[in-house]
Amino acid sequence: MRRRLLGFALVLMSVVLLMAGCGKKDAGAVVKDLDKLADGLQSYTTTGTMTLNTGTEPQEYQVEVSFQQPSYYRIALTNQKKDISQIVLKNDDGVFVLTPHLNKSFRFQSDWPENQGQVYLYKSLVNSINQDKERQFTTDGDSYVFDVMANYSNASLSRQKIWLNKKTYAPQSVEIYDAQNNPVVVMTFNNFKFDETFEKDYFDMQRNMTGARLVLPTLGQQPGTGQATGAAQPGEQAAGVSGAGSAVGSSGTAGGASGTAAAGSAGGAVNGAAAVNGAGNGAAPASSSAGGVSSIGNAAGTTGAGAAGNGTAATGAGTAGNGTAAAVPAAQQEAAIIEPSYIPQGVGKPQISETKVGENPAVLLKYSGTYNYTLIESRPTDKSASFQKGELIDLGLGFYGVMTGEDKKTLTWMDQGVEFRLSSGDLPVAEMVNIAMAVQGQSIK
């Protein structure tokens, strides 16, 4: 009898343990599900925030990603504080890097992103999990957590932790660490939707250029200064609307459209003329601003409120400097200087001089030594359309530059509203990337 009771107890315990284990998945089962999901993935959209802890203070970027089979991508990266906006697009015509507010685009023939993993792309995360046979696996509330190698272009990144929703396998967050286990990149997904439907021309280059330019003019506005940036630059026509944009002033906001100059502010004035109380008094050069503050490429004047229409300037609610935009001394009209924190070994300090890129004032930094190269910095105001071929260069952590030229190469990228052009005939590409990455987070001098 006692043996029967003992046997029954053992069977009952086995059943309880078996039931307790039901519903739980190990790493192998989850990886198998992820592979199946990735292979059948038709489309998705997501938005999130990517924080980079690589400079003196964290840099935060807003990220939007759209994907559709077979290999269509649209990635929008924005940093309001640093006045950066970039769209990476892939369609049947190739891979594009778009800077809509400058009306510039570069096209590449590339197998991106298959050859470059990115923290905000779903397949990159799945591949990272699948490829690391020594992956570590655990659970955290409603999440599966994988600790795997970080297979990104930045060699300083060592490992990453990936949080996935237990029910849907949608990514929730990713943390990437350096060799000292410091979190260098933190990607937080605000939402993630599988099987999204897109309009036919959603991934079209021209649609994204014109559509984004109607949204991006808000980048770089500085409330309370009367300084306007974005589409309302001198002589510009944005997406078929002449001078479309907004100017923010200390006593209100004035919008101008249909060929109008924004009221109460020189921002949005065509050809640099500052519209003051509808009279156009006081022409302000494109490289001057009220109050004697140098801001190349932005014309600023009085502040005020009111809407302009049908080719007239609305009357502003107030004036600054008797309705005249203060002229800035030539010495203050220079482009701001951002010196990279990294210089290759054997290269000396730069010689700095003034130059021009088109009609835009610029600064030239000339380096010599083991390698010889120049770095040109400017704040572009001319919006001439450009369509150039080049090579897509990952500047680390998801932002891109454009490499052009053969014997003499030029790497171009944007940061803090400044366009950088790094040119050299002997500087290795890896060193060019190191210099570009060293610019991020540097302060303007």
Short mmCIF file of N, CA and C in Angstrom, two decimals, residues 4 243 251 438:
data_model
loop_
_atom_site.label_atom_id
_atom_site.label_comp_id
_atom_site.label_asym_id
_atom_site.label_seq_id
_atom_site.Cartn_x
_atom_site.Cartn_y
_atom_site.Cartn_z
N ARG A 4 2.36 1.80 -3.33
CA ARG A 4 1.41 2.38 -4.29
C ARG A 4 1.26 3.88 -4.08
N GLY A 243 8.58 80.34 -50.75
CA GLY A 243 8.86 80.90 -49.43
C GLY A 243 8.05 80.27 -48.32
N SER A 251 7.34 87.71 -29.90
CA SER A 251 5.97 88.04 -29.55
C SER A 251 4.95 87.29 -30.39
N ALA A 438 34.21 61.67 -34.83
CA ALA A 438 34.75 62.52 -33.78
C ALA A 438 34.11 63.90 -33.77
#
